[in-house]
Coordinates of C-alpha atoms in Angstrom, one line a residue:
M1 CA 174.1 -37.5 57.4
N2 CA 177.1 -34.8 56.4
I3 CA 177.1 -33.5 53.2
D4 CA 179.9 -32.0 51.4
G5 CA 180.6 -28.9 49.2
I6 CA 179.1 -29.3 45.8
T7 CA 176.0 -31.0 47.5
L8 CA 175.8 -27.4 49.5
R9 CA 176.1 -25.4 46.7
V10 CA 172.8 -26.7 45.3
L11 CA 171.3 -26.0 48.5
I12 CA 172.4 -22.4 48.4
N13 CA 171.4 -21.2 45.1
E14 CA 167.8 -22.9 46.6
F15 CA 168.2 -20.8 49.8
S16 CA 168.8 -17.7 47.7
S17 CA 165.9 -17.8 45.7
V18 CA 163.3 -18.2 48.6
L19 CA 164.9 -16.0 51.6
S20 CA 166.5 -12.9 49.5
S21 CA 165.3 -9.7 51.0
N22 CA 163.4 -11.8 54.1
Y23 CA 163.6 -10.4 57.5
L24 CA 165.0 -12.2 60.5
K25 CA 162.2 -12.9 63.4
K26 CA 164.3 -15.2 65.7
V27 CA 167.2 -17.2 65.9
Q28 CA 166.8 -20.3 68.1
M29 CA 169.0 -23.3 69.3
P30 CA 166.3 -26.1 70.8
T31 CA 169.6 -28.3 71.7
S32 CA 172.8 -27.8 71.4
G33 CA 174.5 -27.4 67.4
R34 CA 170.9 -27.2 66.1
F35 CA 170.3 -23.7 65.1
Y36 CA 166.7 -22.4 63.4
F37 CA 166.8 -18.9 61.8
E38 CA 163.2 -18.1 61.3
F39 CA 162.6 -15.5 58.7
S40 CA 159.3 -14.0 57.3
H41 CA 158.6 -16.4 54.8
S42 CA 160.4 -19.6 55.9
I43 CA 162.6 -21.2 58.3
L44 CA 166.1 -22.2 57.7
F45 CA 167.4 -24.7 59.8
C46 CA 171.2 -25.4 60.4
S47 CA 172.6 -29.0 62.0
L48 CA 176.4 -28.4 63.2
L49 CA 176.5 -32.0 65.3
S50 CA 179.7 -33.9 64.2
S51 CA 177.7 -36.5 63.1
D52 CA 174.9 -34.5 61.3
C53 CA 176.0 -31.3 59.6
Y54 CA 173.3 -30.1 56.8
C55 CA 170.9 -27.1 56.6
C56 CA 167.5 -27.0 54.8
L57 CA 164.6 -24.9 54.7
T58 CA 161.9 -26.4 57.1
D59 CA 158.3 -25.4 58.2
K60 CA 158.9 -27.3 61.2
K61 CA 160.3 -26.0 64.4
E62 CA 161.5 -27.7 67.8
A63 CA 160.6 -25.9 70.8
S64 CA 162.2 -23.2 72.2
P65 CA 163.7 -24.1 76.1
A66 CA 162.6 -21.5 78.4
H67 CA 166.0 -19.9 79.1
P68 CA 167.8 -19.8 75.9
D69 CA 171.6 -20.2 75.9
G70 CA 173.7 -17.0 76.2
F71 CA 175.1 -17.6 72.5
V72 CA 171.4 -17.5 71.1
M73 CA 170.8 -14.6 73.1
L74 CA 173.6 -12.7 71.7
L75 CA 172.9 -13.8 68.3
R76 CA 169.0 -12.5 68.9
K77 CA 170.3 -9.0 70.1
Y78 CA 172.8 -8.6 67.0
L79 CA 170.6 -10.0 64.1
N80 CA 166.5 -10.0 65.2
G81 CA 164.9 -7.4 62.8
S82 CA 167.6 -7.4 60.1
R83 CA 167.1 -7.8 56.4
L84 CA 168.9 -11.2 54.4
Q85 CA 170.7 -9.4 52.1
R86 CA 172.9 -12.5 50.1
V87 CA 173.5 -16.3 50.9
A88 CA 177.1 -17.2 49.6
Q89 CA 179.5 -20.0 49.7
I90 CA 183.1 -20.3 50.0
G91 CA 184.3 -21.9 46.8
T92 CA 183.0 -24.6 47.1
D93 CA 183.6 -25.7 50.4
R94 CA 181.4 -26.6 53.3
I95 CA 181.0 -23.1 54.5
M96 CA 178.0 -20.8 54.2
S97 CA 177.6 -16.9 54.6
L98 CA 174.6 -15.0 55.6
E99 CA 174.9 -11.6 55.1
L100 CA 172.1 -9.3 57.2
T101 CA 171.4 -5.1 57.5
K102 CA 169.8 -3.7 59.7
R103 CA 169.3 0.3 60.7
D104 CA 170.8 0.9 64.4
E105 CA 169.3 3.5 66.7
I106 CA 170.0 6.8 64.8
G107 CA 169.1 5.2 60.6
D108 CA 172.5 3.8 59.9
V109 CA 172.5 0.6 58.0
I110 CA 174.4 -1.8 59.8
T111 CA 176.1 -5.0 58.3
Y112 CA 176.3 -8.3 59.9
K113 CA 177.2 -11.8 58.8
V114 CA 177.1 -15.4 60.1
Y115 CA 179.4 -18.1 58.8
L116 CA 178.3 -21.9 59.1
E117 CA 180.9 -23.8 58.7
M118 CA 179.5 -27.7 58.0
M119 CA 182.9 -29.9 58.9
G120 CA 181.9 -32.7 61.1
R121 CA 183.5 -32.7 64.6
N122 CA 185.0 -28.9 63.6
S123 CA 181.6 -27.4 62.8
N124 CA 180.6 -23.8 64.0
L125 CA 178.7 -20.8 63.5
I126 CA 180.7 -17.6 63.8
L127 CA 179.2 -13.8 63.8
T128 CA 180.9 -10.9 62.6
D129 CA 180.6 -7.3 61.6
A130 CA 180.9 -6.3 57.8
S131 CA 184.8 -6.3 57.6
D132 CA 184.9 -10.1 58.9
L133 CA 185.8 -9.0 62.7
I134 CA 184.2 -11.4 65.0
I135 CA 181.6 -10.4 67.5
D136 CA 181.3 -14.3 69.1
V137 CA 181.2 -17.4 68.2
W138 CA 179.3 -20.7 68.9
K139 CA 182.8 -22.6 70.0
R140 CA 185.6 -20.5 70.8
T141 CA 188.8 -22.3 69.3
I142 CA 192.8 -21.1 68.9
T143 CA 195.1 -23.3 67.3
Q144 CA 197.9 -22.9 65.4
T145 CA 196.2 -22.3 62.4
R146 CA 193.9 -19.8 63.2
S147 CA 192.1 -18.5 66.0
L148 CA 188.1 -18.2 66.7
I149 CA 187.6 -15.6 69.3
P150 CA 185.9 -12.2 69.6
G151 CA 188.0 -9.4 68.0
V152 CA 189.8 -11.6 65.6
T153 CA 189.4 -11.0 62.0
Y154 CA 187.6 -14.2 60.3
E155 CA 189.5 -16.6 58.5
P156 CA 188.0 -19.3 57.1
Y157 CA 189.5 -22.6 56.8
L158 CA 189.5 -23.9 53.4
A159 CA 190.6 -26.8 51.6
N160 CA 193.4 -27.3 49.2
G161 CA 191.9 -26.9 45.3
I162 CA 190.3 -24.3 43.5
A163 CA 186.1 -24.3 43.6
L164 CA 184.2 -26.5 41.1
T165 CA 183.0 -23.1 39.5
E166 CA 186.2 -21.8 38.9
Y167 CA 187.3 -25.5 37.3
E168 CA 184.7 -24.5 34.8
E169 CA 186.4 -21.6 33.5
R170 CA 190.3 -23.1 33.6
G171 CA 189.2 -26.6 31.9
L172 CA 191.5 -29.0 30.7
D173 CA 194.5 -27.2 30.3
F174 CA 194.5 -26.8 34.1
L175 CA 193.8 -30.5 34.6
I176 CA 196.5 -31.4 32.8
A177 CA 199.4 -28.8 34.3
R178 CA 198.4 -30.0 37.8
I179 CA 198.8 -33.8 36.9
S180 CA 201.9 -33.2 35.4
E181 CA 203.1 -31.1 38.4
S182 CA 201.8 -33.6 40.9
G183 CA 204.3 -37.0 41.7
P184 CA 203.1 -40.3 39.2
H185 CA 202.7 -42.2 42.6
Q186 CA 200.0 -39.9 44.0
K187 CA 196.9 -41.8 44.1
L188 CA 194.0 -40.7 42.1
S189 CA 191.5 -40.3 44.8
K190 CA 193.9 -38.2 46.8
F191 CA 194.5 -35.9 43.6
I192 CA 191.2 -35.0 42.8
Q193 CA 190.0 -33.9 46.7
S194 CA 193.3 -31.9 47.0
Q195 CA 192.5 -30.2 43.5
V196 CA 188.6 -29.4 43.5
Q197 CA 187.1 -28.1 46.8
G198 CA 183.8 -29.6 48.4
I199 CA 184.0 -33.4 46.7
G200 CA 183.2 -35.9 49.4
R201 CA 183.8 -39.7 49.7
Q202 CA 180.7 -40.8 48.0
N203 CA 180.6 -38.0 44.7
L204 CA 184.3 -39.1 44.6
E205 CA 183.8 -42.6 44.4
E206 CA 181.0 -42.0 42.0
I207 CA 183.8 -40.1 39.8
L208 CA 186.0 -43.2 40.1
Y209 CA 183.2 -45.4 39.1
R210 CA 182.6 -43.8 36.0
L211 CA 186.2 -43.3 35.1
D212 CA 186.5 -47.8 35.6
L213 CA 189.5 -46.9 37.7
N214 CA 189.9 -47.3 41.6
K215 CA 191.0 -45.0 44.5
N216 CA 194.7 -46.4 44.9
T217 CA 195.3 -45.8 41.0
P218 CA 198.6 -43.8 40.7
L219 CA 198.9 -40.8 38.4
A220 CA 201.3 -42.4 36.4
Y221 CA 198.8 -45.0 35.3
L222 CA 196.4 -42.4 33.7
T223 CA 196.3 -42.2 30.0
D224 CA 195.2 -39.5 27.6
E225 CA 191.9 -40.8 27.5
H226 CA 191.8 -41.2 31.6
I227 CA 192.7 -37.6 31.8
L228 CA 189.9 -36.4 28.9
A229 CA 187.3 -38.5 30.4
L230 CA 188.0 -37.0 34.2
H231 CA 187.5 -33.1 32.4
E232 CA 184.2 -33.9 31.0
I233 CA 183.2 -35.6 34.1
L234 CA 184.3 -32.8 36.4
M235 CA 182.3 -30.2 33.9
T236 CA 179.0 -32.5 33.7
V237 CA 179.4 -32.7 37.5
C238 CA 179.5 -28.5 36.9
N239 CA 176.6 -28.4 35.0
E240 CA 174.7 -31.1 37.5
L241 CA 174.8 -28.4 40.2
K242 CA 172.9 -25.4 38.4
E243 CA 170.0 -28.0 38.6
P244 CA 167.4 -27.3 41.4
S245 CA 167.0 -30.7 42.9
L246 CA 169.0 -33.2 44.4
Y247 CA 169.1 -37.1 43.9
V248 CA 168.2 -39.7 47.1
Y249 CA 169.3 -42.8 47.0
E250 CA 167.6 -46.0 49.6
S251 CA 168.7 -49.2 50.0
E252 CA 166.4 -52.3 51.1
D253 CA 168.7 -52.2 54.6
Q254 CA 167.7 -48.3 54.8
K255 CA 170.6 -46.6 54.0
S256 CA 170.1 -43.5 52.1
L257 CA 172.8 -41.1 49.9
I258 CA 172.3 -37.4 48.6
S259 CA 174.2 -36.4 45.6
P260 CA 173.8 -33.5 42.9
M261 CA 174.6 -35.8 40.7
P262 CA 173.5 -39.2 39.2
L263 CA 175.1 -41.9 41.3
L264 CA 175.8 -45.1 38.5
H265 CA 177.1 -46.8 41.5
A266 CA 174.3 -47.0 43.7
L267 CA 172.1 -47.8 40.9
E268 CA 174.2 -50.4 40.4
M269 CA 173.8 -52.0 44.0
D270 CA 170.1 -52.0 43.5
Y271 CA 169.3 -48.6 45.6
Q272 CA 166.1 -46.7 44.3
V273 CA 166.7 -43.0 43.3
S274 CA 164.4 -40.1 43.5
K275 CA 164.5 -36.6 42.5
M276 CA 163.5 -33.9 45.4
E277 CA 163.8 -30.5 45.7
P278 CA 167.1 -29.8 48.0
S279 CA 165.7 -28.8 51.3
K280 CA 162.8 -31.8 51.1
A281 CA 165.7 -34.4 50.1
L282 CA 167.5 -33.0 53.4
E283 CA 164.8 -33.0 55.5
Y284 CA 163.7 -36.1 53.9
V285 CA 166.7 -38.5 54.5
N286 CA 167.8 -36.8 57.7
G287 CA 164.4 -37.1 59.4
K288 CA 164.8 -41.1 58.2
V289 CA 168.1 -41.0 60.0
R290 CA 167.1 -39.0 63.1
L291 CA 164.1 -41.6 63.7
R292 CA 166.6 -44.3 63.1
S293 CA 168.6 -43.3 65.6
K294 CA 166.0 -42.1 68.2
L295 CA 164.9 -46.4 67.9
T296 CA 168.1 -47.9 68.0
E297 CA 168.8 -45.6 71.5
K298 CA 165.5 -46.8 72.9
K299 CA 166.0 -50.2 71.8
K300 CA 169.4 -49.9 73.4
K301 CA 167.5 -49.0 76.7
L302 CA 164.6 -51.6 76.0
S303 CA 167.5 -54.0 75.9
K304 CA 169.3 -52.7 79.0
T305 CA 166.4 -53.3 81.1
L306 CA 165.8 -56.9 79.3
D307 CA 169.6 -58.2 79.7
K308 CA 168.9 -56.7 83.3
E309 CA 165.8 -58.7 84.0
L310 CA 167.3 -62.2 82.3
K311 CA 170.2 -62.1 84.5
R312 CA 168.0 -61.9 87.4
A313 CA 166.1 -64.8 86.5
Q314 CA 168.6 -66.5 85.6
S315 CA 170.8 -66.0 88.9
N316 CA 167.3 -67.3 90.7
I317 CA 167.5 -70.5 88.7
E318 CA 171.2 -71.1 89.8
N319 CA 169.9 -70.5 93.6
L320 CA 166.8 -73.2 93.2
E321 CA 169.2 -75.7 91.2
K322 CA 171.3 -75.7 94.4
D323 CA 168.3 -75.8 96.4
L324 CA 167.3 -78.8 94.3
K325 CA 170.2 -80.4 94.7
E326 CA 169.7 -80.4 98.2
S327 CA 166.4 -81.7 98.0
S328 CA 167.4 -84.7 96.2
K329 CA 168.8 -86.1 99.8
A330 CA 165.3 -86.4 100.5
D331 CA 165.2 -90.3 99.7
Q332 CA 168.3 -91.1 101.1
L333 CA 167.4 -89.3 104.3
Q334 CA 164.6 -91.0 104.6
K335 CA 165.7 -94.4 103.6
N336 CA 168.5 -94.1 106.9
A337 CA 165.7 -93.2 109.4
E338 CA 163.8 -96.7 107.8
L339 CA 167.0 -98.2 108.3
I340 CA 167.5 -96.7 112.1
M341 CA 163.8 -98.1 113.0
G342 CA 164.2 -101.5 111.3
S343 CA 167.4 -102.1 113.6
I344 CA 166.7 -100.3 116.4
Y345 CA 166.3 -103.6 118.4
K346 CA 170.0 -104.4 117.8
F347 CA 171.1 -101.3 119.7
D348 CA 171.0 -99.8 123.3
T349 CA 167.7 -97.5 123.1
K350 CA 169.0 -95.9 126.3
K351 CA 172.4 -94.7 124.6
N352 CA 173.5 -92.3 122.2
Y353 CA 175.5 -93.2 119.4
E354 CA 177.7 -90.9 116.7
I355 CA 177.4 -93.7 113.9
I356 CA 176.2 -96.8 113.4
D357 CA 176.2 -99.5 111.0
V358 CA 173.5 -101.4 110.0
T359 CA 172.3 -103.6 107.3
D360 CA 170.6 -102.5 104.0
W361 CA 167.3 -105.2 103.7
K362 CA 166.9 -105.1 100.0
T363 CA 171.0 -104.5 98.7
G364 CA 172.2 -106.9 101.8
K365 CA 174.8 -104.6 101.9
E366 CA 176.4 -102.7 105.3
V367 CA 175.4 -99.1 105.2
R368 CA 177.0 -96.6 107.8
I369 CA 175.0 -93.8 109.2
E370 CA 175.9 -90.5 110.8
L371 CA 173.5 -89.6 113.7
D372 CA 173.5 -86.2 116.5
K373 CA 175.3 -87.4 119.2
K374 CA 172.8 -85.3 121.6
Y375 CA 169.6 -87.6 120.8
N376 CA 169.2 -91.3 121.0
L377 CA 168.3 -93.4 118.1
A378 CA 164.9 -93.1 118.0
T379 CA 165.1 -89.2 118.0
N380 CA 167.1 -89.2 115.1
A381 CA 165.4 -91.2 113.1
Q382 CA 162.3 -88.7 113.5
R383 CA 164.2 -86.0 112.6
L384 CA 165.6 -87.6 109.6
F385 CA 161.9 -88.5 109.1
K386 CA 160.9 -84.7 109.4
R387 CA 163.6 -83.4 107.2
A388 CA 162.9 -85.7 104.5
S389 CA 159.6 -84.7 104.4
K390 CA 160.5 -81.2 104.3
L391 CA 162.9 -81.4 101.4
K392 CA 160.2 -83.1 99.8
R393 CA 157.8 -80.7 100.4
R394 CA 160.6 -77.7 99.3
E395 CA 161.4 -79.9 96.2
E396 CA 157.8 -79.6 94.9
V397 CA 157.9 -75.6 95.7
V398 CA 161.3 -75.1 93.8
Q399 CA 160.1 -77.3 91.2
K400 CA 157.1 -74.9 90.6
R401 CA 159.2 -71.8 90.6
L402 CA 161.7 -73.0 88.1
R403 CA 158.8 -73.8 85.8
K404 CA 157.6 -70.6 86.2
L405 CA 161.3 -68.6 86.0
N406 CA 161.9 -71.0 82.7
R407 CA 158.4 -69.7 81.2
H408 CA 159.4 -66.2 82.5
I409 CA 162.9 -66.3 80.6
F410 CA 161.3 -67.8 77.5
Y411 CA 158.7 -64.7 77.8
L412 CA 161.6 -62.0 78.1
E413 CA 163.7 -63.9 74.9
G414 CA 160.4 -63.7 72.7
I415 CA 160.3 -59.9 73.6
Y416 CA 164.0 -59.4 73.0
D417 CA 163.9 -61.5 69.7
A418 CA 160.8 -58.8 68.8
L419 CA 163.1 -55.9 69.6
E420 CA 165.7 -56.8 67.3
N421 CA 163.2 -57.3 64.6
T422 CA 161.3 -53.7 65.5
Q423 CA 161.7 -51.1 62.6
T424 CA 159.2 -48.7 63.2
A425 CA 158.2 -46.2 66.4
E426 CA 154.5 -48.3 66.4
E427 CA 156.4 -51.4 66.7
L428 CA 158.4 -50.1 69.4
E429 CA 155.7 -48.7 71.4
D430 CA 153.8 -52.1 71.5
I431 CA 156.8 -53.4 73.0
Q432 CA 157.2 -50.7 75.8
G433 CA 153.6 -51.0 76.4
E434 CA 153.8 -55.0 76.9
M435 CA 157.1 -54.1 78.9
K436 CA 155.0 -51.6 81.1
E437 CA 151.6 -53.9 81.6
S438 CA 154.3 -57.5 82.7
G439 CA 156.0 -55.2 85.3
L440 CA 159.3 -55.1 83.2
L441 CA 159.1 -51.1 83.0
P442 CA 157.3 -48.7 85.3
K443 CA 153.8 -47.5 84.6
T444 CA 153.2 -43.9 82.8
R445 CA 151.3 -42.0 85.4
Q446 CA 147.7 -40.7 84.2
T447 CA 147.4 -36.8 85.0
K448 CA 143.7 -36.4 83.8
K449 CA 140.8 -38.7 84.0
G450 CA 139.8 -39.8 80.6
K451 CA 142.5 -37.7 78.6
E452 CA 144.4 -40.6 78.3
K453 CA 145.9 -40.5 74.6
T454 CA 144.6 -43.2 72.3
K455 CA 147.6 -45.6 71.2
R456 CA 147.8 -46.5 67.8
E457 CA 149.0 -50.4 67.5
S458 CA 151.2 -51.8 64.7
S459 CA 149.8 -54.3 62.3
P460 CA 151.0 -57.8 62.1
R461 CA 153.2 -58.8 58.9
R462 CA 151.2 -59.7 56.3
F463 CA 152.4 -61.5 53.1
V464 CA 150.7 -63.1 49.7
Y465 CA 152.0 -66.6 48.5
K466 CA 150.7 -68.8 46.1
G467 CA 147.3 -67.0 46.4
F468 CA 147.4 -67.5 50.4
E469 CA 147.6 -64.7 53.1
I470 CA 150.5 -65.7 55.6
I471 CA 150.0 -63.3 58.8
V472 CA 153.1 -63.3 61.0
G473 CA 152.9 -61.8 64.8
K474 CA 155.6 -58.9 65.4
N475 CA 155.7 -59.2 69.1
N476 CA 153.8 -61.4 71.9
K477 CA 150.4 -59.2 72.3
Q478 CA 150.1 -59.4 68.5
N479 CA 150.6 -63.1 69.0
D480 CA 148.0 -63.3 71.5
R481 CA 146.1 -61.2 69.0
I482 CA 146.5 -63.0 66.0
C483 CA 145.4 -66.5 67.7
H484 CA 142.0 -65.0 68.6
Q485 CA 141.1 -63.7 65.3
Y486 CA 141.1 -66.7 63.2
S487 CA 139.4 -69.8 62.5
R488 CA 140.1 -72.9 64.8
E489 CA 140.5 -74.6 61.7
E490 CA 143.6 -72.3 60.2
W491 CA 147.1 -73.6 60.7
W492 CA 149.5 -72.3 62.8
F493 CA 153.1 -72.4 63.2
H494 CA 155.8 -71.8 65.4
A495 CA 159.6 -72.4 65.6
Q496 CA 160.3 -75.4 67.8
K497 CA 161.5 -74.6 71.3
I498 CA 162.4 -71.1 70.8
P499 CA 161.0 -67.7 70.8
G500 CA 160.2 -66.5 67.9
S501 CA 156.6 -65.1 66.1
H502 CA 153.7 -67.1 65.6
V503 CA 152.5 -67.9 62.1
I504 CA 148.9 -68.1 60.5
I505 CA 148.3 -68.8 57.0
N506 CA 144.5 -67.5 56.6
S507 CA 143.2 -70.0 54.3
A508 CA 139.6 -68.8 54.1
G509 CA 138.1 -72.3 54.3
R510 CA 140.4 -73.4 51.3
E511 CA 142.9 -77.0 51.2
V512 CA 146.6 -75.3 52.0
P513 CA 148.8 -76.9 49.7
E514 CA 152.2 -78.3 51.3
E515 CA 154.6 -75.5 49.4
V516 CA 152.3 -72.9 51.1
K517 CA 152.4 -74.6 54.4
E518 CA 156.4 -75.0 54.3
M519 CA 156.8 -70.9 53.3
A520 CA 154.7 -70.4 56.5
A521 CA 157.0 -72.4 58.5
K522 CA 160.2 -70.6 56.7
L523 CA 158.9 -67.0 57.7
A524 CA 158.2 -68.5 61.4
A525 CA 162.0 -69.3 61.5
R526 CA 162.7 -66.5 59.7
F527 CA 161.2 -64.5 62.4
S528 CA 162.6 -66.4 65.3
K529 CA 165.7 -66.5 67.4
G530 CA 166.9 -69.1 65.0
R531 CA 166.8 -66.7 62.0
I532 CA 170.9 -66.9 61.2
S533 CA 171.0 -70.6 61.3
T534 CA 170.2 -73.3 59.0
K535 CA 167.8 -76.3 58.9
V536 CA 165.0 -74.9 61.8
P537 CA 162.5 -77.3 63.0
V538 CA 159.4 -75.3 63.0
D539 CA 156.3 -77.3 64.2
Y540 CA 152.6 -76.6 62.4
T541 CA 149.1 -77.4 63.7
K542 CA 145.6 -76.3 63.9
L543 CA 144.5 -73.5 65.8
K544 CA 142.1 -75.6 67.6
Y545 CA 145.0 -77.6 69.1
V546 CA 146.8 -74.4 70.3
K547 CA 146.2 -73.5 73.9
K548 CA 147.1 -70.4 76.3
P549 CA 147.5 -72.1 79.8
K550 CA 145.6 -69.7 82.5
G551 CA 147.8 -67.0 84.2
S552 CA 150.4 -67.3 81.3
P553 CA 152.5 -64.1 79.6
P554 CA 151.4 -62.7 76.5
G555 CA 152.4 -65.0 73.5
F556 CA 152.7 -68.2 75.1
R557 CA 151.3 -71.3 74.0
L558 CA 150.8 -75.2 74.6
Y559 CA 149.9 -77.3 71.5
D560 CA 149.5 -81.0 70.4
N561 CA 149.1 -83.0 67.6
F562 CA 151.8 -81.1 65.7
K563 CA 153.8 -81.7 63.0
T564 CA 157.5 -80.5 62.1
F565 CA 159.0 -79.1 59.4
V566 CA 163.0 -78.4 59.4
V567 CA 163.5 -75.8 56.9
D568 CA 166.1 -73.0 56.3
P569 CA 164.8 -69.5 57.1
V570 CA 163.3 -67.4 54.4
R571 CA 166.5 -64.8 53.3
E572 CA 164.9 -62.7 51.0
L573 CA 161.8 -61.5 51.8
D574 CA 161.0 -60.0 48.2
Q575 CA 159.9 -63.2 46.3
L576 CA 157.1 -62.3 48.9
E577 CA 153.9 -60.0 48.2
E578 CA 153.1 -57.8 51.0
S579 CA 149.5 -57.4 51.4

């Protein structure tokens, strides 16, 4: 998550109060673009990644590499042991400066400055002396607008417009003058961002929402009431920046927003809001974002493994089906052999034939049979009998392998389906563990006997509907587990002939109403491969009629005595109470 300038303003107020006069003990960069400034009483973290630009106070620290980057060693040389004098922001843009002092060998006080530019792919860290002469830069660049190399005076790349704090002093007259000087066709969104620094996309969206105007509204459309309202909103934002907290907004689909101002447009979209200390808000949201990112990356890797195995299995099936097609000739070969032996008296047994015509005694039709000229009729017949027998035996083997491969593909698709529904690290660990046990992934080597870490397994989903608990397995191993945990008289549900979760109603001996059974069927459809479809057939029966064949993979079941619901999958889970 990237922060804008006005959010950085609130953070800097917090940094100033916590870090002022602290000694800097160490600078670290565990991975490229993630800097930790370890002070005597707190740690300042700053991420300068293109998709992840923010800073916050933290009490956590990543492990430092054994051989630090050369730029980090330079920062340590100049900054370790220095005292932080001042934390500041340039305007209300996304640039923070740290001013630090330390004494040299002869006792003179030397001042250094660290500039942290949090500007997406152009983010950078610059170390300068007291006069802003660059000592070194994390990413050295030379462009037409400025140069960031040692020996050059640092010039910040500032956005157009004035700082929001300066607008507080200039006020309405400044706004009216700037509107009159701008072209009447200029879009309102472009005007606001060009006149006031530090207003990011979501906070601009909030300002426009409060004005009840869209981003493409031309300035010529603004009335005196609009201009006065815009002025009052900007003044309100100025006051909100003085608050020592940030608002965190979270949606049901796990999107998160951070702002120093209340986002009324987010509340209208049913975001849940909480108010937090600035650094805690950034740590909380970015921690969730990084976790989701890690989960997504891990899911991609596991999906890639499953894709590869599915392609291999499907390729094997194609080859076996070709063999099966060849094996289907067995009956005809045997019939030809029988026709030869039945008509052999009509031919010269000492002569070798290439083709013979015989009469099929069942149909009365003439049948032409091609023979191997190297052999006589009896030998040709024996060869055909043997080949037919061999093809029949091979057909049995091929059919058995096809059943095994189709079951394997169904199992793989079940893992794939569970992977798509995975939302937590524990759930992902369960699936990864299952893939290791089934040989889809290499097993982790155990270094010390008895020292293996106990894995925490995730729990199945549990919902309450009409007073009945409905249990939904999240993966194949959980599906196995819940099938063994409950009474054999409980109702069991599964989407028909497609991979999906096993669903069980925990009735505790009570009679289960049809509407509860139907809801369980809808959940089985929701957590299956048919979740985006409508009218999904879901089979249901008692657990006593559900059997696991010997040697079958996790989650695989055969069942009988079942009935079928045809249902639409549950779309909104909030109609159910989670237990």
